[in-house]
Short mmCIF file of C-alpha atoms in Angstrom, two decimals:
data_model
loop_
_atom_site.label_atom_id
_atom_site.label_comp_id
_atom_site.label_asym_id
_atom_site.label_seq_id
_atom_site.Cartn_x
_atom_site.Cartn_y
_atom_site.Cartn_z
CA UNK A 1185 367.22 66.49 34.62
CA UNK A 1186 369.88 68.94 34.55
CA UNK A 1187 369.54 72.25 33.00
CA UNK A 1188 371.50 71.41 29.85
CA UNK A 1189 368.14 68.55 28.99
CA UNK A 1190 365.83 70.95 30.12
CA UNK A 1191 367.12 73.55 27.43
CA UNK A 1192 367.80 71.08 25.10
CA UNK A 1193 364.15 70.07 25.21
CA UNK A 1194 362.75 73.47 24.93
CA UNK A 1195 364.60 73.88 21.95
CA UNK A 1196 363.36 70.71 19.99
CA UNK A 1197 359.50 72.16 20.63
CA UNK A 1198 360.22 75.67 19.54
CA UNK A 1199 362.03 74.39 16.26
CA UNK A 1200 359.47 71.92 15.64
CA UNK A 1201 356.36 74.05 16.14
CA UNK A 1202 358.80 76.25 13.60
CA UNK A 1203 358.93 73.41 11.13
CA UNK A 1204 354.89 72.87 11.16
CA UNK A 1205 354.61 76.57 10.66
CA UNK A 1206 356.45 77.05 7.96
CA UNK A 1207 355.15 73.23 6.10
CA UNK A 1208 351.90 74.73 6.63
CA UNK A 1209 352.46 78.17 4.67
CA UNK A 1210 354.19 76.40 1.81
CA UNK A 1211 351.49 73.86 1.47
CA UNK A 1212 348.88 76.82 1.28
CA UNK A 1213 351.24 78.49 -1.56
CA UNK A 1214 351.06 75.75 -3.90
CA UNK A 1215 347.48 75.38 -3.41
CA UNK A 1216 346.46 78.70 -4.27
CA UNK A 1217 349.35 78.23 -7.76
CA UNK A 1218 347.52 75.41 -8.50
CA UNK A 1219 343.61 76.92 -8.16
CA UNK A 1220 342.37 78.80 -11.12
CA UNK A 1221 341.37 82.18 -10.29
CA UNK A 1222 337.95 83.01 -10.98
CA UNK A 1223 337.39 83.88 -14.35
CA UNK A 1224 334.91 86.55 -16.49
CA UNK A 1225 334.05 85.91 -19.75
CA UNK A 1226 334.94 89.33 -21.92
CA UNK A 1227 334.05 90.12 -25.26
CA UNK A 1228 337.15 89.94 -27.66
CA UNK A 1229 338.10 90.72 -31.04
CA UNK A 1230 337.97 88.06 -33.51
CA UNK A 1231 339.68 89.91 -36.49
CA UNK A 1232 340.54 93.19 -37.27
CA UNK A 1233 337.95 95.60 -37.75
CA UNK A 1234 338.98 99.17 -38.74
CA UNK A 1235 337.29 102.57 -37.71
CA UNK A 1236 333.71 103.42 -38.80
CA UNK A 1237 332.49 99.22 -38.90
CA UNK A 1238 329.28 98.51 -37.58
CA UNK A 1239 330.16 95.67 -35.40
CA UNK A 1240 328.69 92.49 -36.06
CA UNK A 1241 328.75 88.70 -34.30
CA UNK A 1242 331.51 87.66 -37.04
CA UNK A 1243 333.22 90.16 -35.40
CA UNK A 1244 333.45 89.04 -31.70
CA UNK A 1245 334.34 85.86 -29.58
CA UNK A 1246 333.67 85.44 -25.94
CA UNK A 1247 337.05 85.08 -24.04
CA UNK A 1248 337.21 83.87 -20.13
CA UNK A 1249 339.90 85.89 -18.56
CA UNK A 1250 341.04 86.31 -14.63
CA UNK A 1251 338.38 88.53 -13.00
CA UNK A 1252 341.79 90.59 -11.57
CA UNK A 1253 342.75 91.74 -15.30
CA UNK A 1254 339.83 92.73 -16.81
CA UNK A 1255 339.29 96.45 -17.56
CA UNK A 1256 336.29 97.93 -15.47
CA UNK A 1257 334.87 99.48 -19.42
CA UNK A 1258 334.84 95.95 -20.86
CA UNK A 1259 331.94 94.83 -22.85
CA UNK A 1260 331.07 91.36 -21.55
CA UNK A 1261 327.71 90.37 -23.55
CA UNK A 1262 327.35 89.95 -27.39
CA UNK A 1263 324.49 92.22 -27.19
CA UNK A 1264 326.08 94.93 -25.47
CA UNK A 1265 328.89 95.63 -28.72
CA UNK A 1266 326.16 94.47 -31.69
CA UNK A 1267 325.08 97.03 -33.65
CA UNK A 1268 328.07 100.17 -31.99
CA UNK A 1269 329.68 101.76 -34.60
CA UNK A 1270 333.91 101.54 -33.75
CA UNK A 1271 335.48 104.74 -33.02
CA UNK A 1272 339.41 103.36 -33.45
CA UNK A 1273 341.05 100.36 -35.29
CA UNK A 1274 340.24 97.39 -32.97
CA UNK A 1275 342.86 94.46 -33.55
CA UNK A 1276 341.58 90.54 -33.45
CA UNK A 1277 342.51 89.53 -29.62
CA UNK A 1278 341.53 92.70 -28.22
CA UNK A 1279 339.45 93.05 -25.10
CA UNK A 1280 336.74 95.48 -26.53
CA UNK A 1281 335.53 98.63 -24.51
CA UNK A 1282 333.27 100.62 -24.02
CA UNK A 1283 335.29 104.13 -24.63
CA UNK A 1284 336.43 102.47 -28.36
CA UNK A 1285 332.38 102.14 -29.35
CA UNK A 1286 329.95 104.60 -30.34
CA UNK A 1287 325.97 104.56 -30.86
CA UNK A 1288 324.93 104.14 -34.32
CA UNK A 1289 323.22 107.11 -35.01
CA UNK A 1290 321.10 108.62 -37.92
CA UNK A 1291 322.02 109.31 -41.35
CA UNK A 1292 325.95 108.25 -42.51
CA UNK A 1293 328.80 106.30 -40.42
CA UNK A 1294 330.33 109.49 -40.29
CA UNK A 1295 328.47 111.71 -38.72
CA UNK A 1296 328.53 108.99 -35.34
CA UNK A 1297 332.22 109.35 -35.60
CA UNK A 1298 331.92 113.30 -35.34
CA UNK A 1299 332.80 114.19 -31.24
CA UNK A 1300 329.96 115.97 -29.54
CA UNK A 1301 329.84 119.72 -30.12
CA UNK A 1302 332.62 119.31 -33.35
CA UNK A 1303 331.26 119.50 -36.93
CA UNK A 1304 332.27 117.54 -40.23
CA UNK A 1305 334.09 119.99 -42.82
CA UNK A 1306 334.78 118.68 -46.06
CA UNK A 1307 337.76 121.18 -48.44
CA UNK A 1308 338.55 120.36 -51.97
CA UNK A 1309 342.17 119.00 -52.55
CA UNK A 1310 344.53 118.21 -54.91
CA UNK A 1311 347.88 115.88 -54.94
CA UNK A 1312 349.82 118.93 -53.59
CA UNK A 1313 347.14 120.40 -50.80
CA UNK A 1314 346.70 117.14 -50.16
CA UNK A 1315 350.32 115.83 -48.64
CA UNK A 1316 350.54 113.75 -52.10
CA UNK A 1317 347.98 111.23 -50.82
CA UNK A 1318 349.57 110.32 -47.56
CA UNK A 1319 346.62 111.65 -45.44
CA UNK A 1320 344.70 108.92 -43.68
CA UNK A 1321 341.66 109.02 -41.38
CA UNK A 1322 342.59 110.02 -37.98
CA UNK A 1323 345.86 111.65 -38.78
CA UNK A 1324 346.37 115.34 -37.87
CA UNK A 1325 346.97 118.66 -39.77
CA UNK A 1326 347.49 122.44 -39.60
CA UNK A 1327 345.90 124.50 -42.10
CA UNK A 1328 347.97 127.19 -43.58
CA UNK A 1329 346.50 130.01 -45.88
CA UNK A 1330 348.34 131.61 -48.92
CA UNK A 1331 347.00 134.97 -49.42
CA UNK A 1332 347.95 138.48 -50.84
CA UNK A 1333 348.35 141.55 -48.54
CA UNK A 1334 348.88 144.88 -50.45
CA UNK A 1335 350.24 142.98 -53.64
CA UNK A 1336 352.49 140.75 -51.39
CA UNK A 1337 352.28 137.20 -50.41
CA UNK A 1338 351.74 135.86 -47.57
CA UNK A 1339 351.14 132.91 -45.63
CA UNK A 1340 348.86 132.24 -42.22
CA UNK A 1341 348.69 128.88 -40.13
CA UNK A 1342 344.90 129.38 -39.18
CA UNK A 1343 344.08 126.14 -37.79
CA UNK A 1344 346.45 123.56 -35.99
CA UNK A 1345 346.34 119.88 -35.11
CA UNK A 1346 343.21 119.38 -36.73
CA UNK A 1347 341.65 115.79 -37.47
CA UNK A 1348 341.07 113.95 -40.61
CA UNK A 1349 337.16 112.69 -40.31
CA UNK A 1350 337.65 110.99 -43.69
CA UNK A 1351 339.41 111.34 -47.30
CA UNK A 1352 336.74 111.58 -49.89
CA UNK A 1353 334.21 108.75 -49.19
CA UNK A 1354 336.01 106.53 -46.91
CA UNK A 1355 336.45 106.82 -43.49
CA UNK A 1356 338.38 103.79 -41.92
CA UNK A 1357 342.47 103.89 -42.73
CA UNK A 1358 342.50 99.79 -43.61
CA UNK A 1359 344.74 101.02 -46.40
CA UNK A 1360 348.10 102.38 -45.81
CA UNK A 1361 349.51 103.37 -48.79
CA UNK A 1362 349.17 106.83 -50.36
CA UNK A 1363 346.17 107.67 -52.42
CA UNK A 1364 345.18 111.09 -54.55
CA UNK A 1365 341.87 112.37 -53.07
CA UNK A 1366 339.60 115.07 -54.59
CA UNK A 1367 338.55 116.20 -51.07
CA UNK A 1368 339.27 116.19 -47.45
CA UNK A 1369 336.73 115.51 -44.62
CA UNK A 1370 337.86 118.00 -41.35
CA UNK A 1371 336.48 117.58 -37.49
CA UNK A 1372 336.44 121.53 -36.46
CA UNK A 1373 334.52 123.46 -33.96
CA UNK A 1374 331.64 126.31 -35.05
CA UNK A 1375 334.48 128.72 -34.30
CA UNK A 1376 337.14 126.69 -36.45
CA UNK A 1377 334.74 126.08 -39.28
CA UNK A 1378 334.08 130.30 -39.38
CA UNK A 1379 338.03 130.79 -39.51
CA UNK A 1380 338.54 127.82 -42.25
CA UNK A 1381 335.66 129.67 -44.63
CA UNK A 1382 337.34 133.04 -44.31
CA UNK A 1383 340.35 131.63 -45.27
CA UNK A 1384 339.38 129.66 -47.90
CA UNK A 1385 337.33 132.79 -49.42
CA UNK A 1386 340.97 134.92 -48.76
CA UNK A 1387 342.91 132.89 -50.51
CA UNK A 1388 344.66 129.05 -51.14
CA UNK A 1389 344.41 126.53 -48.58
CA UNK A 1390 347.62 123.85 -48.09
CA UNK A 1391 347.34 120.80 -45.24
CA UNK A 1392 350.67 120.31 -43.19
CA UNK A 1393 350.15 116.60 -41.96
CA UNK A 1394 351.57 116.26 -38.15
CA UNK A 1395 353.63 113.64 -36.74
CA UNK A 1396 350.66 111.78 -34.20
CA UNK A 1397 353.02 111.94 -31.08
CA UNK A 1398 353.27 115.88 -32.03
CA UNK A 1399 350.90 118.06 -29.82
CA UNK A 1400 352.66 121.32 -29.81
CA UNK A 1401 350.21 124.70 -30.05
CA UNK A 1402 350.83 126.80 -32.73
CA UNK A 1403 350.05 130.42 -32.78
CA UNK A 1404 347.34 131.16 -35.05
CA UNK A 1405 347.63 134.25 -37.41
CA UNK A 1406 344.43 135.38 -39.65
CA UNK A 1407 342.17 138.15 -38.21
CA UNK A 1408 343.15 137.11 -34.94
CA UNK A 1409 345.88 139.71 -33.93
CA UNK A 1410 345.97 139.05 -30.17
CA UNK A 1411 347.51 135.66 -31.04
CA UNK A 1412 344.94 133.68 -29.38
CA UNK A 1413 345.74 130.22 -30.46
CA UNK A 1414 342.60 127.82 -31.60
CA UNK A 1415 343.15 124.21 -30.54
CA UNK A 1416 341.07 121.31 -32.34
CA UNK A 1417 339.46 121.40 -29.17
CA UNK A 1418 336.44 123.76 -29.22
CA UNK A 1419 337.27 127.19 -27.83
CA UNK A 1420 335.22 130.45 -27.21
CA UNK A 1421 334.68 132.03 -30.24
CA UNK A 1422 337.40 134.32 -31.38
CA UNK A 1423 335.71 135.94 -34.28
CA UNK A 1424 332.66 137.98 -34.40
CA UNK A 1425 331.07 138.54 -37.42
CA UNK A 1426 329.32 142.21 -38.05
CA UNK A 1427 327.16 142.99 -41.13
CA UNK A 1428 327.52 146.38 -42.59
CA UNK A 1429 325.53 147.39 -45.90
CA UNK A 1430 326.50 150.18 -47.99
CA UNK A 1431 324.92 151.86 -51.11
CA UNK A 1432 326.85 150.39 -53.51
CA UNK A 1433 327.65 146.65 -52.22
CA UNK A 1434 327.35 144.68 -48.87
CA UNK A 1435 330.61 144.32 -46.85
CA UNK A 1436 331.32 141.56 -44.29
CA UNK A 1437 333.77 142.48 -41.65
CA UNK A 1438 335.69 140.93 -39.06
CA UNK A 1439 336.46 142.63 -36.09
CA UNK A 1440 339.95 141.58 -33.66
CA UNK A 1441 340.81 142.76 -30.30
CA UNK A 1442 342.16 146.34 -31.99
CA UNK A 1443 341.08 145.97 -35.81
CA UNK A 1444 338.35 145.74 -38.10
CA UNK A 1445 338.84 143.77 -41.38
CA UNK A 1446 336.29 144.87 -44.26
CA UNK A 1447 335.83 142.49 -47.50
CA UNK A 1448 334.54 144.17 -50.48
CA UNK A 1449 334.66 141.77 -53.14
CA UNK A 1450 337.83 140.49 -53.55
CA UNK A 1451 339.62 143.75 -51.49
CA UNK A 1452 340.45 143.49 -48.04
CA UNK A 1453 340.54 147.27 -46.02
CA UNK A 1454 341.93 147.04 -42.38
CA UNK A 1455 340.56 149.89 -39.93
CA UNK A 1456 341.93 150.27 -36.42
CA UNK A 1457 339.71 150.82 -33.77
CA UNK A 1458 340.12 152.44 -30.39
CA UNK A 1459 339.34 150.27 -27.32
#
């Protein structure tokens, strides 16, 4: 054989061993398209079921879904989700978690709803403190306080980006449509809830409902002069309450960074202090 065969040959075996190579790979491709991948079943949704439920069987269906997709906080037994108390609207097809559940605990619906170290604060409304009805569980406020200061009036955002717990008795949003309420259900800290009573005792309250995508900080003005702003998350307390007793009547005041606030009656008396 010349060397023209002999290269000729060599070149048939290296395209054919080619050919098997690459026959083999697509065969293996298809296979694994056609093969199921191994599936979990999840607990789903089977209707919607709106904030503050008590979750029952009616409530759930087991769905098998890829292993590869499944969130790692997904409940995957019936008995794991019976008997939680839901934390958010849960729509019918979603894969329920663990982080959307809370545990049941004593006393009301609400107060399992309430984040650890917050507090439930309920203020009396009307159609005009209260947006005209459009607040809804779970929306978000500021507080602002209308007050008078040596015979003029003024007005204090004391608390902002607040939550709504609840609108009178009900705590789920199922409806959306605006509703007059008598009363307004707030999540505050210890700190918060201290602020919210002094203003409420200084003068008119009025809710400012917040856009949900809206998380800008406010500066908080009421006997906090060193503009320290209070976030609805708690903070270190920023007022200090200090008893002081007279002869003739018993004064609360409120001390700031550089003044002290005294309340006699209905009278407010600022008196600066020296560091």
């Amino acid at each position: 054989m010349n060397n023209k065969t002999i290269l000729f040959v060599l070149l048939s075996l290296i395209f054919g061993v080619a050919a098997v190579f690459l026959a083999q790979s697509w065969l293996k491709s298809n296979s694994d398209a056609t093969n199921p991948q191994a599936s979990t079943g999840v607990i789903t949704m089977a209707t919607l079921v709106p904030m503050g439920t008590l979750l029952e069987r009616k409530h759930l269906k087991m769905t098998p879904m890829p292993s590869s997709i499944i969130p790692e906080t997904a409940i995957k037994t019936f008995e794991g989700a019976e008997g939680m108390v839901v934390k958010q609207n849960l729509y019918a097809g979603e894969v329920l978690r663990s982080e959307r559940l809370t545990v049941k605990g004593e006393g009301s619906t609400l107060a399992s709803l309430i984040t650890p170290q917050m507090r439930a604060v309920t203020i009396r409304v009307n159609d005009v403190v209260g947006v005209a009805g459009f607040l809804l569980p779970g929306n978000r406020v500021d507080v602002l306080n209308l007050f008078k200061r040596g015979g003029r009036l003024q007005t204090d955002v004391v608390l902002a980006n607040i939550k709504i717990l609840a609108i009178d008795q009900r705590s789920s949003n199922d409806e959306n449509k605006p509703k007059l309420v008598r009363a307004v259900t707030l999540e505050l800290s210890l700190e918060q809830a201290e602020v919210l009573m002094i203003a409420k005792g200084r003068g008119k309250l009025q809710l400012a409902l917040r856009n949900p995508n809206d998380s800008t900080k406010v500066e908080l003005a009421l006997i906090n002069e060193a503009k320290d702003t209070i976030n609805s998350e708690p903070t270190a307390a920023a007022v200090k309450f200090i008893p002081v007793v007279s002869k003739d009547t018993i004064q609360v005041s409120t001390k700031t960074s550089s003044k002290v606030y005294l309340l006699k009656g209905m009278k407010e008396q600022v008196v600066k202090v020296s560091h």
